[in-house]
Coordinates of C-alpha atoms and ligand atoms in Angstrom, one line a residue:
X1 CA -2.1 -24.5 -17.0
X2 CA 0.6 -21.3 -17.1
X3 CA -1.9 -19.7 -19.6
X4 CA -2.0 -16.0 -18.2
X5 CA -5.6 -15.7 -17.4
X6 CA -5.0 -19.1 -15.0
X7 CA -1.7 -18.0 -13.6
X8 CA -2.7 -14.4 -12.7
X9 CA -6.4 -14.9 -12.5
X10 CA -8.1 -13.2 -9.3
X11 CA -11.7 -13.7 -10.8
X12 CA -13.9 -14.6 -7.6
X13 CA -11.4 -14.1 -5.0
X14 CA -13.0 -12.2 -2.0
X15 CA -10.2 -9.2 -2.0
X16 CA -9.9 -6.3 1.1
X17 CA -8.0 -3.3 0.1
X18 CA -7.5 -0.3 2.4
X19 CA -7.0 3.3 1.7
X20 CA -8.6 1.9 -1.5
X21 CA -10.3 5.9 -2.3
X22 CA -7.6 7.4 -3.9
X23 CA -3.9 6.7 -5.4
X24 CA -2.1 3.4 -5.5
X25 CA -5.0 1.4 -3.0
X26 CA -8.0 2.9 -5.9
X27 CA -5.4 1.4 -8.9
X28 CA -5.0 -2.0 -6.8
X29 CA -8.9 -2.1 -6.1
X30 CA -9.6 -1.3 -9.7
X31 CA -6.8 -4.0 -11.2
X32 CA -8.8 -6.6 -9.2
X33 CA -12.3 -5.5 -9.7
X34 CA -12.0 -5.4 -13.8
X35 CA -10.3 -9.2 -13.9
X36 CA -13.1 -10.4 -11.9
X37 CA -12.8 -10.2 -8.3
X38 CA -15.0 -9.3 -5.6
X39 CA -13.5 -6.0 -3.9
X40 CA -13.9 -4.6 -0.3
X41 CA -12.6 -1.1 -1.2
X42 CA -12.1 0.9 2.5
X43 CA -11.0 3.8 3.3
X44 CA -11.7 6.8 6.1
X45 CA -12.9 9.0 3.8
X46 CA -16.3 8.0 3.4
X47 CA -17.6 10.0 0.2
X48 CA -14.6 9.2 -1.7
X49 CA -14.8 5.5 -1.1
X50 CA -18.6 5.3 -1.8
X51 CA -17.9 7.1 -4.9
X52 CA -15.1 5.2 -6.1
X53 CA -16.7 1.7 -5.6
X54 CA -20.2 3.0 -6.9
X55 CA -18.4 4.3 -10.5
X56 CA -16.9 0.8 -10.5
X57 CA -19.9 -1.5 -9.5
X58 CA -21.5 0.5 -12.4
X59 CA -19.4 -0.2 -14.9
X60 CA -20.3 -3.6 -13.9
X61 CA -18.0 -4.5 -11.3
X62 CA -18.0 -6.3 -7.6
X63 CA -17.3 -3.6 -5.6
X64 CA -18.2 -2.6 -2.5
X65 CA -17.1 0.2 -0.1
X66 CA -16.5 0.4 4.2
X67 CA -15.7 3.1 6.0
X68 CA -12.6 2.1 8.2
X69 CA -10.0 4.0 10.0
X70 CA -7.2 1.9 10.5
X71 CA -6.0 3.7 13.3
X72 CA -9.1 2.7 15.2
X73 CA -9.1 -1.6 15.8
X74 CA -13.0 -1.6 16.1
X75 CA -13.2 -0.3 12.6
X76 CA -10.7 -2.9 11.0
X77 CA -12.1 -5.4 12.4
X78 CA -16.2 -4.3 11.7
X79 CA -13.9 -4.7 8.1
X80 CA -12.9 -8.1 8.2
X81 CA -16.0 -9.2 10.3
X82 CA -18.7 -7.7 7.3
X83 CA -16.4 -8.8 4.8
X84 CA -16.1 -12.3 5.8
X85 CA -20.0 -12.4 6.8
X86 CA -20.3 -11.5 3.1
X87 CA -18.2 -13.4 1.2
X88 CA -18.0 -16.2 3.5
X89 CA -13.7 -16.0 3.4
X90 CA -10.9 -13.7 2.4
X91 CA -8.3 -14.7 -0.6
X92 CA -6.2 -11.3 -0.6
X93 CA -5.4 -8.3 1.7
X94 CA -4.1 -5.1 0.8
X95 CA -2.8 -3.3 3.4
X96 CA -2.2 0.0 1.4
X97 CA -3.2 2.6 3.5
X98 CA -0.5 5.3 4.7
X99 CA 0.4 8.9 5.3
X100 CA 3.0 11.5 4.5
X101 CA 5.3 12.3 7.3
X102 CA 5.8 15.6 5.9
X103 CA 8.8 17.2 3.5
X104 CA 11.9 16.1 4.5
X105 CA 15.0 17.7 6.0
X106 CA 16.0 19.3 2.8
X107 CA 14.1 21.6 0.4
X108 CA 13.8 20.0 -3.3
X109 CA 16.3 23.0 -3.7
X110 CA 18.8 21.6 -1.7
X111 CA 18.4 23.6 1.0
X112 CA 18.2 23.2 4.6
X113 CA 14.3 23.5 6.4
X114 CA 15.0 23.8 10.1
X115 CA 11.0 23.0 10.3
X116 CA 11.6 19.4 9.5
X117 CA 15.0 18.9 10.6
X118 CA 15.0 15.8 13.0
X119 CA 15.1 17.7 16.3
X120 CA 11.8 19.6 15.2
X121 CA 9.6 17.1 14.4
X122 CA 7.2 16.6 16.8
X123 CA 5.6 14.0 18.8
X124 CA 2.5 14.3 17.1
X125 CA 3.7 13.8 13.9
X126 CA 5.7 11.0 14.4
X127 CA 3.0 9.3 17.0
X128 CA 0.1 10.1 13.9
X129 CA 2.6 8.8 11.1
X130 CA 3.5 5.8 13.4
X131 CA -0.2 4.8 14.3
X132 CA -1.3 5.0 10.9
X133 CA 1.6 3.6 8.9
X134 CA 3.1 0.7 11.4
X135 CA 0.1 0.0 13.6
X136 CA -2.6 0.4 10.6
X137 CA -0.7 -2.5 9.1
X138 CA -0.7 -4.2 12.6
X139 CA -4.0 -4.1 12.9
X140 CA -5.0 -5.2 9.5
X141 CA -3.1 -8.0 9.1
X142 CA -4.2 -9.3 12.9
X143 CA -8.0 -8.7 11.8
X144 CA -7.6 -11.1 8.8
X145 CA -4.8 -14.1 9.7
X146 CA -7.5 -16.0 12.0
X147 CA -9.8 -16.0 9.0
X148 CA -7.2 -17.1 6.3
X149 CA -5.7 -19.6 8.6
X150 CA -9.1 -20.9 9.1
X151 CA -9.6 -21.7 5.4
X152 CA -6.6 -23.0 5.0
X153 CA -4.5 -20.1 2.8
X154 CA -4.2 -16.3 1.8
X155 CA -2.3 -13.5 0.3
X156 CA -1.5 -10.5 1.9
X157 CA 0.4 -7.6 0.0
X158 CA 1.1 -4.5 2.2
X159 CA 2.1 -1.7 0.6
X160 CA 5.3 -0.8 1.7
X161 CA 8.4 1.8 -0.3
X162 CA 11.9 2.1 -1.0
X163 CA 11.7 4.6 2.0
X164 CA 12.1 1.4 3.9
X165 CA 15.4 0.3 1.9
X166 CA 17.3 3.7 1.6
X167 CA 17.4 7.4 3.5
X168 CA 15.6 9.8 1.9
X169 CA 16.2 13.9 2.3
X170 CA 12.9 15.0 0.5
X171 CA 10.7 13.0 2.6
X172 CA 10.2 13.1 6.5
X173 CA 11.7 10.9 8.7
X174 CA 9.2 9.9 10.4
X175 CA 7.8 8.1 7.1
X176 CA 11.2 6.9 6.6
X177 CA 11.1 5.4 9.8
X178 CA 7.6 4.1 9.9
X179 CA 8.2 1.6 6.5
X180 CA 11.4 0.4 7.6
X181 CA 9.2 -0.8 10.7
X182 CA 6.8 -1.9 7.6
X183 CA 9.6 -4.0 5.8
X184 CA 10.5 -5.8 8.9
X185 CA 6.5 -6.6 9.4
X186 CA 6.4 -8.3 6.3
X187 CA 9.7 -10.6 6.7
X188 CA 8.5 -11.5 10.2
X189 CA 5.2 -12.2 9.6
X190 CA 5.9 -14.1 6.4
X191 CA 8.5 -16.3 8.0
X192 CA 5.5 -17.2 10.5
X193 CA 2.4 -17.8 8.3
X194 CA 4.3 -19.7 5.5
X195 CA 3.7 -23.1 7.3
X196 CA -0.4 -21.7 7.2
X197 CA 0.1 -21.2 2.9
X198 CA -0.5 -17.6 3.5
X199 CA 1.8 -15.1 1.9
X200 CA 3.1 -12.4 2.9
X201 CA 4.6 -9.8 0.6
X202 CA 5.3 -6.2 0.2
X203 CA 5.1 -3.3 -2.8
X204 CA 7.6 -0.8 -3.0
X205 CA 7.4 2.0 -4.6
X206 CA 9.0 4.8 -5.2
X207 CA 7.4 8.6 -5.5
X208 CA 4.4 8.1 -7.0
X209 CA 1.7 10.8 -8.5
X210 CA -1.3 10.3 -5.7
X211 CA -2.8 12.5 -3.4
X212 CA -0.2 11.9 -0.5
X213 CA 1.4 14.5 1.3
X214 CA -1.2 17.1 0.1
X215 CA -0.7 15.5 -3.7
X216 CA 2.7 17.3 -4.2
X217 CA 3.5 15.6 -7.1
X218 CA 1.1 16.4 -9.3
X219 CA 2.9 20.1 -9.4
X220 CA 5.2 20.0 -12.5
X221 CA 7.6 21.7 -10.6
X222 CA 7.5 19.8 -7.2
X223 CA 8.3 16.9 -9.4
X224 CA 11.1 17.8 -11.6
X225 CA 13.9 17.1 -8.7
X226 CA 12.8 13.4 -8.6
X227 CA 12.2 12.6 -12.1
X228 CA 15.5 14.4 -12.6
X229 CA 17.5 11.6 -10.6
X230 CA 15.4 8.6 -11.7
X231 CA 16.9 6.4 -14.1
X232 CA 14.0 6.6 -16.2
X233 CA 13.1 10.5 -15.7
X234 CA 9.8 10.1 -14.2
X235 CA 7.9 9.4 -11.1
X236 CA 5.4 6.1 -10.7
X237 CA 2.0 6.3 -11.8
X238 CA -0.5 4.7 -9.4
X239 CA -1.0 2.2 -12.3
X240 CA 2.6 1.4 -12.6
X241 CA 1.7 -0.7 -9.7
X242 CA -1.2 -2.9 -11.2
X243 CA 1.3 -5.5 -12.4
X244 CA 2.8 -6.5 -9.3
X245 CA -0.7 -6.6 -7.3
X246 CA -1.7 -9.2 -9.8
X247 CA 1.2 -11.1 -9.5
X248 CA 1.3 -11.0 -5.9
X249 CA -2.2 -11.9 -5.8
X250 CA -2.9 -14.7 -7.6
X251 CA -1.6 -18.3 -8.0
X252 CA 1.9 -16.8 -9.6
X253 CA 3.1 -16.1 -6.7
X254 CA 2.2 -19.1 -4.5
X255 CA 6.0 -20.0 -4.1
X256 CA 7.3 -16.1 -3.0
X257 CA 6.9 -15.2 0.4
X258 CA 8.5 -12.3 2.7
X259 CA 9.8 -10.0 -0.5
X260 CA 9.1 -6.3 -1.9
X261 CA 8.6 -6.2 -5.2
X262 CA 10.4 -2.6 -5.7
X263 CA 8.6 -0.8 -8.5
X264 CA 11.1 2.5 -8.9
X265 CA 12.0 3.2 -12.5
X266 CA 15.7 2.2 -11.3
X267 CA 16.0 4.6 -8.7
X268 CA 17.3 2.3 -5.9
X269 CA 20.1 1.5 -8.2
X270 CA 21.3 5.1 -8.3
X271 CA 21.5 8.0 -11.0
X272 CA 22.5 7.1 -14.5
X273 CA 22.2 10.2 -16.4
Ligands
LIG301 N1 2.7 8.1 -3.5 C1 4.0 7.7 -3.3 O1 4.9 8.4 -3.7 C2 4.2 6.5 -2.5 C3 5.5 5.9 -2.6 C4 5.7 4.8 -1.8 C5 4.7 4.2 -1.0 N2 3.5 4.8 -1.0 C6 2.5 4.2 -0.1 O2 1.3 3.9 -0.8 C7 0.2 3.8 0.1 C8 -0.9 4.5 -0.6 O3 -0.6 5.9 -0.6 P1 -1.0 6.8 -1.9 O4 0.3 7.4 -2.4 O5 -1.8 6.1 -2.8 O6 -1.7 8.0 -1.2 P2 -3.2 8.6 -1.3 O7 -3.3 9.7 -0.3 O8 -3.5 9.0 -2.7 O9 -4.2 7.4 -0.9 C9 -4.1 6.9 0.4 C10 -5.6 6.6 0.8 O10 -5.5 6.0 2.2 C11 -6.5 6.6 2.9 N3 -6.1 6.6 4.3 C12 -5.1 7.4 4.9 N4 -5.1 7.1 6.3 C13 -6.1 6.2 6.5 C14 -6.5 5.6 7.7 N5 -6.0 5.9 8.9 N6 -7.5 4.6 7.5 C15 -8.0 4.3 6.3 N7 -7.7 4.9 5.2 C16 -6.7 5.9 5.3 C17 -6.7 8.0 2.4 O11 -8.0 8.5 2.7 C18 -6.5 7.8 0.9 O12 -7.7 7.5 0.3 C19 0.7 4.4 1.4 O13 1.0 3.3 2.3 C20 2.0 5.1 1.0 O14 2.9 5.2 2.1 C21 3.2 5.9 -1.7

């Protein structure tokens, strides 16, 4: 029946999300949660995740937390292996979790910063942006294929942004680079698991008030230059993305496999006024 509550429904569904203590991963987690599911919420911040999942488990909600650094395999797959031990399968992944790479190579004024022009970034930031944003998503999506192969079908949404369709001159390169990687990741893998029924799909959004990159956007200020060239004149919300995880979660998506779902106010379609 294409009655919303069947088409979109996610009630029961054994659910992982990652970097699921703050921003767009705690708005995912929460989306889920409160239509029914049953909700792995992990992140490497320990206190924040405990908290997050304990304020929704009691509102009544199946939450749970894990600590897990994606950057470390032994903790993503302690993840996957608790979670399926639990559960007993795993419907939907969210591989959310990401860093900043840092401001870009030009000032929200327009001006030049010769600290993050290309030349001066260095090889700790891109090999920490890298590890966490590309090999984070590595690592979570080869923890859970065996398991969703095994049962016979899954959904993984990775969270990806339009920094992996377009340059960017507010935001480091190295996070420029590292979801372009991300982008390719999803097509790739898609093409591969679609003969397994798992899907493979990607969010994109654009700026978005979370606590990223020290939570920058949630300064008035540090936001006016990109709600100024939005079509829409604002940034994302972290709930602006709720939709689209509950599409590309449940049932209504079953057919789409390998796309970003770009969530942007307009912006990739240029300035209107
Ligand atoms: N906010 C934006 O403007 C924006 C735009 C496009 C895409 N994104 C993407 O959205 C995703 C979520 O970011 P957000 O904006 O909600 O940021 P956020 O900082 O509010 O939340 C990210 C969460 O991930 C966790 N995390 C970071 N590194 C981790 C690691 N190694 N292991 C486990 N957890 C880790 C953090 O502790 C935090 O709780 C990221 O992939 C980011 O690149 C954000």
């Amino acid at each position: 029946m294409a009655r919303v509550e069947n088409l979109f429904a996610v009630e029961g569904k054994s659910i992982v999300v990652t970097g699921a203590a703050s921003g767009i991963g705690l708005a995912i987690a929460e989306a889920m949660a409160t239509n029914g599911a049953k909700v792995t919420m992990a992140d490497r911040d320990e206190a924040a995740v405990n908290r997050e999942a304990m304020r929704l488990r009691d509102a009544g909600y199946a939450t749970s937390a894990m600590t897990a650094d994606i950057t470390q395999d032994a903790d993503v797959r302690r993840l996957f292996d608790s979670v399926i031990a639990r559960e007993g399968r795993l419907d939907v992944v969210f591989a959310n979790a990401g860093i900043s790479g840092g401001p870009g190579f030009l000032r929200t004024d327009n001006s030049r910063n010769p600290d993050t022009a290309f030349e001066a970034i260095a090889d700790e930031l891109w090999d920490r942006v890298i590890d966490t944003n590309v090999h984070g998503v590595i690592r979570t999506l080869r923890a859970a294929i065996p398991q969703m192969k095994k049962q016979g079908g899954g959904k993984i949404v990775v969270t990806s942004s339009i920094s992996s369709m377009k340059i960017e001159q507010y935001v480091g390169s190295s996070y420029v680079v590292s979801k372009a990687a991300v982008g390719q990741i999803v097509r790739q893998v898609a093409i591969e698991l679609a003969g397994y029924n798992i899907n493979v799909n990607a969010i994109a959004p654009g700026p978005a008030i979370t606590n990223i990159g020290g939570g920058r956007l949630k300064d008035a200020a540090a936001r006016a230059p990109f709600e100024k060239v939005n079509p829409m004149h604002r940034v994302a919300t972290p709930e602006d993305m709720q939709g689209a995880a509950l599409f590309l979660a449940s049932r209504a998506s079953d057919y789409i496999t390998g796309i970003h779902i770009v969530i942007d106010g307009g912006l990739l379609l240029g300035q209107a006024d």
